[in-house]
């Protein structure tokens, strides 16, 4: 009933989005081009808002409704929307021409900046999306080790490529055994089982230092060092997918800076593209060398009409220059968001609302649950098993009605989120919880 009233109110406010949605469903499968962008309203006979513009931590839809944005372009916009330095860099490049399909100065500058931020990024390649980056990193691992199998975490999202898009949604039974195996994030016994059964066939283990879409769970104390030790001793490559975590908690790699673990290969994207499309894969020189044309034992790795696109390169450079200047501000951002998550959980506890906020540093998710959880979940499947998708749909719809926009509950805090944004979001959550 509540749901219907919300949707009716929402529909009244969003007539232009409705019209666009009616056109879109006839054109795109499910009306969308990324499965997650249904905004959880898909089972309520409604439609997502169409976003027209953004500035700082706020966005406006085509009907001029304003939202505090926590999604921040899939966590890419750590500096806020419409960042003036990124905008100027893009405008200057557009003046010179958009893309020539050749080499450009900015790709060299961006790679130098990335290498300065990440000590183990000895050699790298740029592509256009994170999904390509993880696919190529996997390909290189297979070439280097001459083994085929890869292991990832249950629920771990590494993009929509064929190599890694399996075991995505708990209970994971709907996915055929494909070309990879999975283990539970933070669970040694589960990892050990995969090692025992498949260790000798594994080319690589790919993992996010902090589990992202699978639940926003930080690693347990020595889980990452254990993975490092176990993979190294078995000649399995360790790939850190840092497409969310890279330059998110500090200026550089979360694996290296936060958890003191160095992988063989890493992937980057999102933040380092400054809001443009970018994927990066790189790491050890001997492994990356197999991508060099004509390398012995190598094979075709990379490509892409739009790889090292000048707009992505210039936006990335402009973003990294600013983030470098904010190195000392990362701890403050991480703390502000940690305090915020704690406050959200306090609201849930006080009202005995069946939800939990998880995350690390500036990442903040909210999961609606079938049963209340006493403490923070340790693994992604802990959340997966309890995740109440319908309740989350309702929660997100109500939040949007209160002028707060996010996916996975919320998303991430940016440097542009103000104290007022945080207070208003907490008020919105209070309103939803007591609804
Ligand atoms: C950890 C991780 N890896 C890879 C990807 C895929 O990146 P893209 O969407 O740019 O293909 C994502 C995207 O959400 C991600 O979160």
CSV table of C-alpha atoms and ligand atoms in Angstrom, one decimal:
chain,number,residue,atom,x,y,z
A,1,UNK,CA,0.0,0.0,0.0
A,2,UNK,CA,2.8,2.4,1.0
A,3,UNK,CA,4.6,1.4,-2.1
A,4,UNK,CA,1.6,2.3,-4.3
A,5,UNK,CA,1.2,5.7,-2.7
A,6,UNK,CA,4.9,6.4,-3.2
A,7,UNK,CA,4.8,5.4,-6.8
A,8,UNK,CA,1.7,7.5,-7.5
A,9,UNK,CA,3.4,10.5,-5.9
A,10,UNK,CA,6.5,9.7,-7.9
A,11,UNK,CA,4.6,9.4,-11.2
A,12,UNK,CA,3.0,12.8,-10.6
A,13,UNK,CA,6.4,14.4,-10.2
A,14,UNK,CA,8.0,12.7,-13.2
A,15,UNK,CA,5.9,12.9,-16.3
A,16,UNK,CA,8.8,13.5,-18.7
A,17,UNK,CA,10.7,10.5,-17.3
A,18,UNK,CA,7.5,8.4,-17.8
A,19,UNK,CA,7.3,9.5,-21.5
A,20,UNK,CA,11.0,8.6,-22.1
A,21,UNK,CA,10.6,5.3,-20.3
A,22,UNK,CA,7.6,4.4,-22.6
A,23,UNK,CA,9.8,5.1,-25.6
A,24,UNK,CA,12.8,3.2,-24.1
A,25,UNK,CA,11.0,0.0,-23.3
A,26,UNK,CA,10.3,-0.5,-27.0
A,27,UNK,CA,13.9,0.1,-27.9
A,28,UNK,CA,16.1,-1.5,-25.2
A,29,UNK,CA,15.8,-4.9,-23.5
A,30,UNK,CA,14.1,-4.1,-20.2
A,31,UNK,CA,14.3,-0.4,-21.2
A,32,UNK,CA,17.8,-0.1,-20.0
A,33,UNK,CA,21.5,-0.5,-20.9
A,34,UNK,CA,22.8,-1.6,-17.5
A,35,UNK,CA,20.8,-4.1,-15.6
A,36,UNK,CA,21.3,-2.2,-12.3
A,37,UNK,CA,19.7,1.0,-13.6
A,38,UNK,CA,16.1,-0.1,-13.1
A,39,UNK,CA,16.2,1.7,-9.7
A,40,UNK,CA,14.4,-1.2,-8.1
A,41,UNK,CA,11.1,0.1,-9.3
A,42,UNK,CA,10.7,-2.5,-12.0
A,43,UNK,CA,8.2,-4.6,-10.1
A,44,UNK,CA,6.1,-1.6,-9.1
A,45,UNK,CA,4.9,-0.7,-12.6
A,46,UNK,CA,7.1,2.4,-12.5
A,47,UNK,CA,10.3,3.7,-14.2
A,48,UNK,CA,13.6,5.2,-13.2
A,49,UNK,CA,14.1,9.0,-13.4
A,50,UNK,CA,16.0,10.2,-16.4
A,51,UNK,CA,18.9,12.4,-15.2
A,52,UNK,CA,19.4,15.7,-17.0
A,53,UNK,CA,22.2,17.3,-15.1
A,54,UNK,CA,24.4,17.2,-12.1
A,55,UNK,CA,26.5,19.5,-10.0
A,56,UNK,CA,28.7,18.6,-7.0
A,57,UNK,CA,26.7,16.0,-5.0
A,58,UNK,CA,23.3,16.8,-6.5
A,59,UNK,CA,21.6,15.7,-9.7
A,60,UNK,CA,18.3,16.8,-11.4
A,61,UNK,CA,16.0,14.7,-13.5
A,62,UNK,CA,14.3,15.8,-16.7
A,63,UNK,CA,11.3,17.1,-14.7
A,64,UNK,CA,13.8,19.2,-12.6
A,65,UNK,CA,13.4,17.1,-9.4
A,66,UNK,CA,16.5,17.5,-7.3
A,67,UNK,CA,18.3,14.5,-5.6
A,68,UNK,CA,21.3,14.2,-3.3
A,69,UNK,CA,23.3,11.7,-5.3
A,70,UNK,CA,25.1,8.8,-3.6
A,71,UNK,CA,25.5,6.7,-6.7
A,72,UNK,CA,27.9,9.3,-8.1
A,73,UNK,CA,28.2,7.6,-11.6
A,74,UNK,CA,28.8,4.1,-10.3
A,75,UNK,CA,31.3,5.7,-7.7
A,76,UNK,CA,33.4,7.4,-10.3
A,77,UNK,CA,32.8,11.0,-9.4
A,78,UNK,CA,34.8,11.2,-6.2
A,79,UNK,CA,35.3,15.0,-6.9
A,80,UNK,CA,31.6,15.6,-7.5
A,81,UNK,CA,29.6,16.1,-10.7
A,82,UNK,CA,30.5,18.8,-13.2
A,83,UNK,CA,34.0,19.3,-11.7
A,84,UNK,CA,35.3,22.6,-13.2
A,85,UNK,CA,38.9,21.4,-13.9
A,86,UNK,CA,37.7,18.2,-15.6
A,87,UNK,CA,35.2,20.2,-17.6
A,88,UNK,CA,37.9,22.7,-18.8
A,89,UNK,CA,40.2,19.9,-19.7
A,90,UNK,CA,37.5,18.3,-21.8
A,91,UNK,CA,36.5,21.6,-23.4
A,92,UNK,CA,40.1,22.3,-24.4
A,93,UNK,CA,40.4,18.8,-25.9
A,94,UNK,CA,37.1,19.1,-27.8
A,95,UNK,CA,38.4,22.4,-29.3
A,96,UNK,CA,41.4,20.4,-30.7
A,97,UNK,CA,39.3,17.5,-32.0
A,98,UNK,CA,37.7,14.6,-30.3
A,99,UNK,CA,39.7,11.4,-31.2
A,100,UNK,CA,42.1,10.5,-33.9
A,101,UNK,CA,42.6,6.8,-33.3
A,102,UNK,CA,46.3,7.4,-32.9
A,103,UNK,CA,48.7,8.3,-30.1
A,104,UNK,CA,48.2,11.3,-28.0
A,105,UNK,CA,50.3,13.1,-25.4
A,106,UNK,CA,47.7,12.7,-22.6
A,107,UNK,CA,47.9,9.0,-22.6
A,108,UNK,CA,51.5,9.2,-21.6
A,109,UNK,CA,50.8,11.8,-18.9
A,110,UNK,CA,47.9,9.7,-17.5
A,111,UNK,CA,50.1,6.6,-17.3
A,112,UNK,CA,52.9,8.5,-15.6
A,113,UNK,CA,50.5,9.8,-13.0
A,114,UNK,CA,49.0,6.3,-12.4
A,115,UNK,CA,52.5,4.8,-12.0
A,116,UNK,CA,53.4,7.6,-9.6
A,117,UNK,CA,50.4,6.6,-7.5
A,118,UNK,CA,50.8,2.8,-7.6
A,119,UNK,CA,54.3,1.5,-7.0
A,120,UNK,CA,53.7,-1.9,-8.7
A,121,UNK,CA,52.1,-0.6,-11.9
A,122,UNK,CA,55.3,-1.2,-13.9
A,123,UNK,CA,53.6,-1.6,-17.2
A,124,UNK,CA,50.0,-1.0,-18.2
A,125,UNK,CA,47.5,-0.8,-21.0
A,126,UNK,CA,44.4,1.4,-21.4
A,127,UNK,CA,41.1,0.2,-22.7
A,128,UNK,CA,37.6,1.8,-22.6
A,129,UNK,CA,35.8,-0.1,-19.8
A,130,UNK,CA,36.5,-2.0,-16.6
A,131,UNK,CA,35.0,-5.2,-18.1
A,132,UNK,CA,37.6,-5.1,-20.8
A,133,UNK,CA,40.4,-4.5,-18.3
A,134,UNK,CA,39.5,-7.5,-16.2
A,135,UNK,CA,39.0,-9.7,-19.3
A,136,UNK,CA,42.5,-8.7,-20.6
A,137,UNK,CA,44.1,-9.2,-17.2
A,138,UNK,CA,42.6,-12.7,-17.1
A,139,UNK,CA,43.8,-13.4,-20.6
A,140,UNK,CA,47.3,-12.4,-19.6
A,141,UNK,CA,47.2,-14.6,-16.5
A,142,UNK,CA,46.2,-17.5,-18.7
A,143,UNK,CA,49.0,-16.8,-21.2
A,144,UNK,CA,51.6,-16.4,-18.5
A,145,UNK,CA,50.7,-19.4,-16.4
A,146,UNK,CA,49.6,-21.6,-19.4
A,147,UNK,CA,46.6,-22.6,-17.2
A,148,UNK,CA,43.0,-21.9,-18.0
A,149,UNK,CA,40.9,-21.7,-14.9
A,150,UNK,CA,40.2,-18.5,-12.8
A,151,UNK,CA,38.8,-18.1,-9.4
A,152,UNK,CA,36.8,-15.2,-8.1
A,153,UNK,CA,34.7,-14.4,-5.1
A,154,UNK,CA,31.0,-15.4,-4.9
A,155,UNK,CA,29.1,-12.3,-5.8
A,156,UNK,CA,32.2,-10.5,-7.1
A,157,UNK,CA,31.4,-8.3,-10.0
A,158,UNK,CA,34.2,-7.7,-12.5
A,159,UNK,CA,32.2,-6.4,-15.4
A,160,UNK,CA,30.0,-8.1,-17.9
A,161,UNK,CA,32.6,-10.1,-19.8
A,162,UNK,CA,32.4,-13.8,-20.5
A,163,UNK,CA,35.5,-14.6,-18.5
A,164,UNK,CA,34.2,-13.4,-15.1
A,165,UNK,CA,30.4,-12.7,-15.2
A,166,UNK,CA,29.4,-15.8,-13.3
A,167,UNK,CA,28.3,-16.5,-9.7
A,168,UNK,CA,26.9,-13.0,-9.4
A,169,UNK,CA,23.8,-13.3,-7.3
A,170,UNK,CA,23.3,-15.4,-4.2
A,171,UNK,CA,22.3,-18.3,-3.9
A,172,UNK,CA,24.4,-18.8,-7.1
A,173,UNK,CA,22.6,-21.9,-8.1
A,174,UNK,CA,21.2,-20.5,-11.3
A,175,UNK,CA,24.6,-20.2,-12.9
A,176,UNK,CA,26.2,-23.0,-14.8
A,177,UNK,CA,29.7,-24.0,-14.0
A,178,UNK,CA,31.6,-22.0,-16.7
A,179,UNK,CA,35.2,-21.3,-17.1
A,180,UNK,CA,35.8,-20.3,-13.5
A,181,UNK,CA,35.2,-21.2,-9.9
A,182,UNK,CA,34.4,-19.1,-6.8
A,183,UNK,CA,35.0,-18.9,-3.1
A,184,UNK,CA,33.4,-16.9,-0.4
A,185,UNK,CA,35.0,-13.5,0.4
A,186,UNK,CA,36.8,-13.6,3.8
A,187,UNK,CA,36.3,-17.3,4.3
A,188,UNK,CA,39.5,-19.3,4.4
A,189,UNK,CA,37.9,-22.7,4.4
A,190,UNK,CA,36.0,-21.8,1.2
A,191,UNK,CA,39.2,-20.6,-0.5
A,192,UNK,CA,41.2,-23.6,0.7
A,193,UNK,CA,38.5,-25.9,-0.8
A,194,UNK,CA,38.9,-24.2,-4.2
A,195,UNK,CA,42.7,-24.5,-3.9
A,196,UNK,CA,42.4,-28.2,-3.0
A,197,UNK,CA,40.1,-29.0,-5.8
A,198,UNK,CA,41.4,-26.7,-8.5
A,199,UNK,CA,44.7,-25.2,-7.3
A,200,UNK,CA,46.8,-26.8,-10.0
A,201,UNK,CA,44.6,-25.7,-12.8
A,202,UNK,CA,44.3,-22.1,-11.7
A,203,UNK,CA,45.8,-19.3,-13.7
A,204,UNK,CA,44.6,-16.5,-11.4
A,205,UNK,CA,42.6,-15.5,-8.4
A,206,UNK,CA,40.9,-12.2,-9.0
A,207,UNK,CA,39.5,-10.2,-6.1
A,208,UNK,CA,38.5,-6.7,-5.0
A,209,UNK,CA,40.5,-5.7,-1.9
A,210,UNK,CA,37.1,-4.5,-0.5
A,211,UNK,CA,34.2,-6.5,-1.9
A,212,UNK,CA,32.1,-4.0,-4.0
A,213,UNK,CA,28.8,-5.0,-5.6
A,214,UNK,CA,28.9,-8.3,-3.8
A,215,UNK,CA,28.1,-6.6,-0.5
A,216,UNK,CA,30.6,-3.8,0.3
A,217,UNK,CA,32.6,-5.9,2.8
A,218,UNK,CA,36.1,-5.0,3.9
A,219,UNK,CA,38.6,-7.9,4.1
A,220,UNK,CA,39.1,-9.6,7.4
A,221,UNK,CA,42.5,-8.9,9.0
A,222,UNK,CA,44.8,-11.3,7.1
A,223,UNK,CA,42.6,-12.6,4.3
A,224,UNK,CA,44.4,-10.7,1.6
A,225,UNK,CA,47.9,-11.6,2.9
A,226,UNK,CA,46.7,-15.2,3.1
A,227,UNK,CA,45.6,-15.1,-0.5
A,228,UNK,CA,48.9,-13.6,-1.5
A,229,UNK,CA,50.8,-16.3,0.3
A,230,UNK,CA,48.7,-19.1,-1.1
A,231,UNK,CA,48.7,-18.0,-4.7
A,232,UNK,CA,52.4,-17.2,-4.7
A,233,UNK,CA,53.3,-20.7,-3.4
A,234,UNK,CA,51.2,-22.3,-6.1
A,235,UNK,CA,52.3,-20.2,-9.1
A,236,UNK,CA,48.8,-18.7,-9.4
A,237,UNK,CA,48.6,-15.0,-10.2
A,238,UNK,CA,46.8,-12.6,-7.9
A,239,UNK,CA,44.8,-9.9,-9.6
A,240,UNK,CA,43.4,-7.1,-7.6
A,241,UNK,CA,40.4,-5.6,-9.3
A,242,UNK,CA,40.6,-2.0,-8.0
A,243,UNK,CA,38.1,-0.5,-10.4
A,244,UNK,CA,36.1,0.7,-7.3
A,245,UNK,CA,38.8,0.7,-4.7
A,246,UNK,CA,41.6,2.4,-6.7
A,247,UNK,CA,42.1,6.0,-5.6
A,248,UNK,CA,39.0,5.7,-3.5
A,249,UNK,CA,40.4,5.3,0.0
A,250,UNK,CA,43.8,6.9,-0.6
A,251,UNK,CA,45.8,8.2,-3.6
A,252,UNK,CA,46.6,4.8,-5.2
A,253,UNK,CA,46.0,1.1,-4.6
A,254,UNK,CA,43.8,0.0,-1.7
A,255,UNK,CA,45.6,-3.3,-1.7
A,256,UNK,CA,49.0,-1.6,-1.3
A,257,UNK,CA,48.1,1.4,0.8
A,258,UNK,CA,45.4,0.0,3.1
A,259,UNK,CA,46.1,-3.6,3.4
A,260,UNK,CA,49.8,-3.9,2.5
A,261,UNK,CA,49.4,-6.5,-0.2
A,262,UNK,CA,50.9,-6.3,-3.6
A,263,UNK,CA,49.2,-8.3,-6.4
A,264,UNK,CA,50.8,-9.5,-9.7
A,265,UNK,CA,48.3,-7.5,-11.8
A,266,UNK,CA,45.7,-4.9,-11.1
A,267,UNK,CA,42.8,-3.3,-12.9
A,268,UNK,CA,41.6,0.3,-12.5
A,269,UNK,CA,38.7,2.4,-13.9
A,270,UNK,CA,35.9,4.6,-12.7
A,271,UNK,CA,37.7,7.4,-10.6
A,272,UNK,CA,40.9,7.4,-12.7
A,273,UNK,CA,38.9,8.2,-15.8
A,274,UNK,CA,37.5,11.4,-14.2
A,275,UNK,CA,34.0,10.5,-15.3
A,276,UNK,CA,34.9,9.3,-18.7
A,277,UNK,CA,35.1,5.7,-20.0
A,278,UNK,CA,38.4,4.1,-19.0
A,279,UNK,CA,39.8,0.7,-18.1
A,280,UNK,CA,43.4,0.1,-17.0
A,281,UNK,CA,45.2,-3.2,-16.6
A,282,UNK,CA,48.8,-3.5,-15.5
A,283,UNK,CA,51.3,-4.7,-13.0
A,284,UNK,CA,54.4,-6.9,-13.3
A,285,UNK,CA,56.5,-6.2,-16.3
A,286,UNK,CA,57.2,-9.9,-17.2
A,287,UNK,CA,53.4,-10.6,-17.3
A,288,UNK,CA,52.4,-7.4,-19.1
A,289,UNK,CA,55.2,-8.0,-21.6
A,290,UNK,CA,53.0,-10.7,-23.2
A,291,UNK,CA,50.8,-8.0,-24.5
A,292,UNK,CA,53.7,-6.5,-26.4
A,293,UNK,CA,53.1,-7.2,-30.1
A,294,UNK,CA,55.3,-10.1,-31.3
A,295,UNK,CA,56.3,-11.1,-27.7
A,296,UNK,CA,57.3,-14.8,-27.5
A,297,UNK,CA,54.5,-16.7,-25.8
A,298,UNK,CA,52.1,-13.8,-26.2
A,299,UNK,CA,49.0,-13.4,-28.2
A,300,UNK,CA,46.7,-10.6,-29.2
A,301,UNK,CA,45.8,-8.6,-26.0
A,302,UNK,CA,44.0,-5.3,-26.3
A,303,UNK,CA,42.5,-3.3,-29.1
A,304,UNK,CA,39.6,-0.9,-29.1
A,305,UNK,CA,38.8,1.9,-31.5
A,306,UNK,CA,38.4,4.1,-28.5
A,307,UNK,CA,41.3,3.0,-26.3
A,308,UNK,CA,43.3,5.9,-24.9
A,309,UNK,CA,40.5,8.2,-26.1
A,310,UNK,CA,41.8,11.8,-25.6
A,311,UNK,CA,38.7,12.9,-23.7
A,312,UNK,CA,39.2,10.0,-21.2
A,313,UNK,CA,42.9,10.7,-21.0
A,314,UNK,CA,42.5,14.5,-20.3
A,315,UNK,CA,39.6,14.0,-17.8
A,316,UNK,CA,41.7,11.3,-16.0
A,317,UNK,CA,44.7,13.6,-15.8
A,318,UNK,CA,42.6,16.5,-14.5
A,319,UNK,CA,41.0,14.3,-11.9
A,320,UNK,CA,44.3,12.8,-10.7
A,321,UNK,CA,46.0,16.2,-10.5
A,322,UNK,CA,43.2,17.3,-8.1
A,323,UNK,CA,43.2,14.1,-6.1
A,324,UNK,CA,47.0,14.3,-5.6
A,325,UNK,CA,46.4,17.7,-4.1
A,326,UNK,CA,43.8,16.1,-1.8
A,327,UNK,CA,46.0,13.2,-0.5
A,328,UNK,CA,45.7,14.5,3.0
A,329,UNK,CA,41.9,14.8,2.7
A,330,UNK,CA,41.2,11.2,2.1
A,331,UNK,CA,41.3,10.1,5.8
A,332,UNK,CA,38.8,12.9,6.6
A,333,UNK,CA,36.5,11.7,3.8
A,334,UNK,CA,36.8,8.0,5.0
A,335,UNK,CA,36.0,9.1,8.5
A,336,UNK,CA,33.0,11.2,7.6
A,337,UNK,CA,31.5,8.3,5.7
A,338,UNK,CA,32.3,5.8,8.4
A,339,UNK,CA,30.5,8.0,10.9
A,340,UNK,CA,27.6,8.3,8.5
A,341,UNK,CA,27.4,4.5,8.1
A,342,UNK,CA,27.5,4.1,11.9
A,343,UNK,CA,24.7,6.6,12.2
A,344,UNK,CA,22.6,4.9,9.6
A,345,UNK,CA,23.0,1.6,11.5
A,346,UNK,CA,22.1,3.3,14.7
A,347,UNK,CA,18.8,4.5,13.1
A,348,UNK,CA,18.2,0.9,12.0
A,349,UNK,CA,19.0,-0.5,15.4
A,350,UNK,CA,16.8,2.0,17.3
A,351,UNK,CA,13.8,1.2,15.1
A,352,UNK,CA,14.7,-2.5,14.8
A,353,UNK,CA,14.4,-1.9,11.0
A,354,UNK,CA,15.5,-4.9,9.0
A,355,UNK,CA,18.5,-3.4,7.2
A,356,UNK,CA,22.2,-2.9,7.5
A,357,UNK,CA,24.7,-0.5,6.1
A,358,UNK,CA,28.0,-1.9,5.1
A,359,UNK,CA,31.1,-0.5,3.5
A,360,UNK,CA,34.6,0.8,4.1
A,361,UNK,CA,36.0,4.3,4.0
A,362,UNK,CA,33.8,6.3,1.6
A,363,UNK,CA,31.8,3.3,0.4
A,364,UNK,CA,28.3,3.0,1.8
A,365,UNK,CA,25.7,0.4,0.9
A,366,UNK,CA,22.4,-0.3,2.5
A,367,UNK,CA,20.9,-3.9,2.4
A,368,UNK,CA,17.3,-4.6,3.3
A,369,UNK,CA,17.2,-8.0,5.1
A,370,UNK,CA,14.8,-10.8,5.9
A,371,UNK,CA,16.2,-10.9,9.4
A,372,UNK,CA,18.1,-8.4,11.4
A,373,UNK,CA,21.9,-8.9,11.6
A,374,UNK,CA,23.6,-8.5,15.0
A,375,UNK,CA,26.9,-7.4,13.7
A,376,UNK,CA,28.5,-6.5,10.4
A,377,UNK,CA,28.5,-9.3,7.8
A,378,UNK,CA,31.8,-10.9,7.2
A,379,UNK,CA,31.2,-12.4,3.8
A,380,UNK,CA,29.3,-11.5,0.7
A,381,UNK,CA,27.1,-14.5,1.0
A,382,UNK,CA,26.1,-13.6,4.6
A,383,UNK,CA,24.3,-10.7,2.9
A,384,UNK,CA,23.3,-12.5,-0.2
A,385,UNK,CA,21.4,-15.1,1.9
A,386,UNK,CA,19.5,-12.4,3.8
A,387,UNK,CA,19.0,-9.8,1.1
A,388,UNK,CA,15.3,-9.0,0.7
A,389,UNK,CA,15.1,-7.6,-2.9
A,390,UNK,CA,11.5,-6.5,-2.6
A,391,UNK,CA,12.1,-4.6,0.6
A,392,UNK,CA,15.2,-3.0,-0.9
A,393,UNK,CA,13.1,-1.9,-3.9
A,394,UNK,CA,10.7,-0.3,-1.5
A,395,UNK,CA,13.4,1.3,0.6
A,396,UNK,CA,15.1,2.8,-2.5
A,397,UNK,CA,11.8,4.0,-3.9
A,398,UNK,CA,11.0,5.7,-0.6
A,399,UNK,CA,14.4,7.2,-0.4
A,400,UNK,CA,14.1,8.6,-3.9
A,401,UNK,CA,10.8,10.1,-3.0
A,402,UNK,CA,12.7,11.9,-0.2
A,403,UNK,CA,15.1,13.3,-2.7
A,404,UNK,CA,18.0,10.8,-2.2
A,405,UNK,CA,19.4,8.8,-5.1
A,406,UNK,CA,21.4,5.7,-5.0
A,407,UNK,CA,21.9,2.0,-5.9
A,408,UNK,CA,22.9,-0.8,-3.6
A,409,UNK,CA,21.0,1.4,-1.1
A,410,UNK,CA,23.3,4.4,-1.6
A,411,UNK,CA,26.8,4.1,-3.1
A,412,UNK,CA,29.7,6.3,-2.1
A,413,UNK,CA,30.5,9.6,-0.5
A,414,UNK,CA,32.4,12.1,-2.6
A,415,UNK,CA,34.6,15.1,-1.6
A,416,UNK,CA,31.7,17.3,-2.7
A,417,UNK,CA,29.1,15.9,-0.2
A,418,UNK,CA,28.4,18.5,2.4
A,419,UNK,CA,27.4,18.2,6.1
A,420,UNK,CA,23.9,19.3,5.0
A,421,UNK,CA,23.7,16.5,2.4
A,422,UNK,CA,24.6,14.0,5.1
A,423,UNK,CA,22.0,15.4,7.6
A,424,UNK,CA,19.3,15.5,4.9
A,425,UNK,CA,20.1,11.9,3.9
A,426,UNK,CA,19.9,10.8,7.5
A,427,UNK,CA,16.5,12.6,7.8
A,428,UNK,CA,15.3,10.9,4.7
A,429,UNK,CA,16.4,7.5,6.1
A,430,UNK,CA,14.6,8.3,9.4
A,431,UNK,CA,11.5,9.2,7.4
A,432,UNK,CA,11.6,5.9,5.4
A,433,UNK,CA,12.2,3.8,8.4
A,434,UNK,CA,9.3,5.2,10.3
A,435,UNK,CA,7.0,5.1,7.3
B,1,LIG,C1,35.0,-4.1,-9.3
B,1,LIG,C2,34.5,-3.8,-10.7
B,1,LIG,N1,35.2,-4.4,-11.7
B,1,LIG,C3,34.8,-4.2,-13.0
B,1,LIG,C4,33.7,-3.4,-13.3
B,1,LIG,C5,33.3,-3.2,-14.7
B,1,LIG,O1,33.6,-1.9,-15.1
B,1,LIG,P1,32.8,-1.2,-16.3
B,1,LIG,O2,31.4,-1.0,-15.9
B,1,LIG,O3,33.6,0.0,-16.6
B,1,LIG,O4,32.9,-2.2,-17.4
B,1,LIG,C6,33.0,-2.8,-12.2
B,1,LIG,C7,31.8,-2.0,-12.5
B,1,LIG,O5,31.0,-1.7,-11.8
B,1,LIG,C8,33.4,-3.0,-10.9
B,1,LIG,O6,32.7,-2.5,-9.9
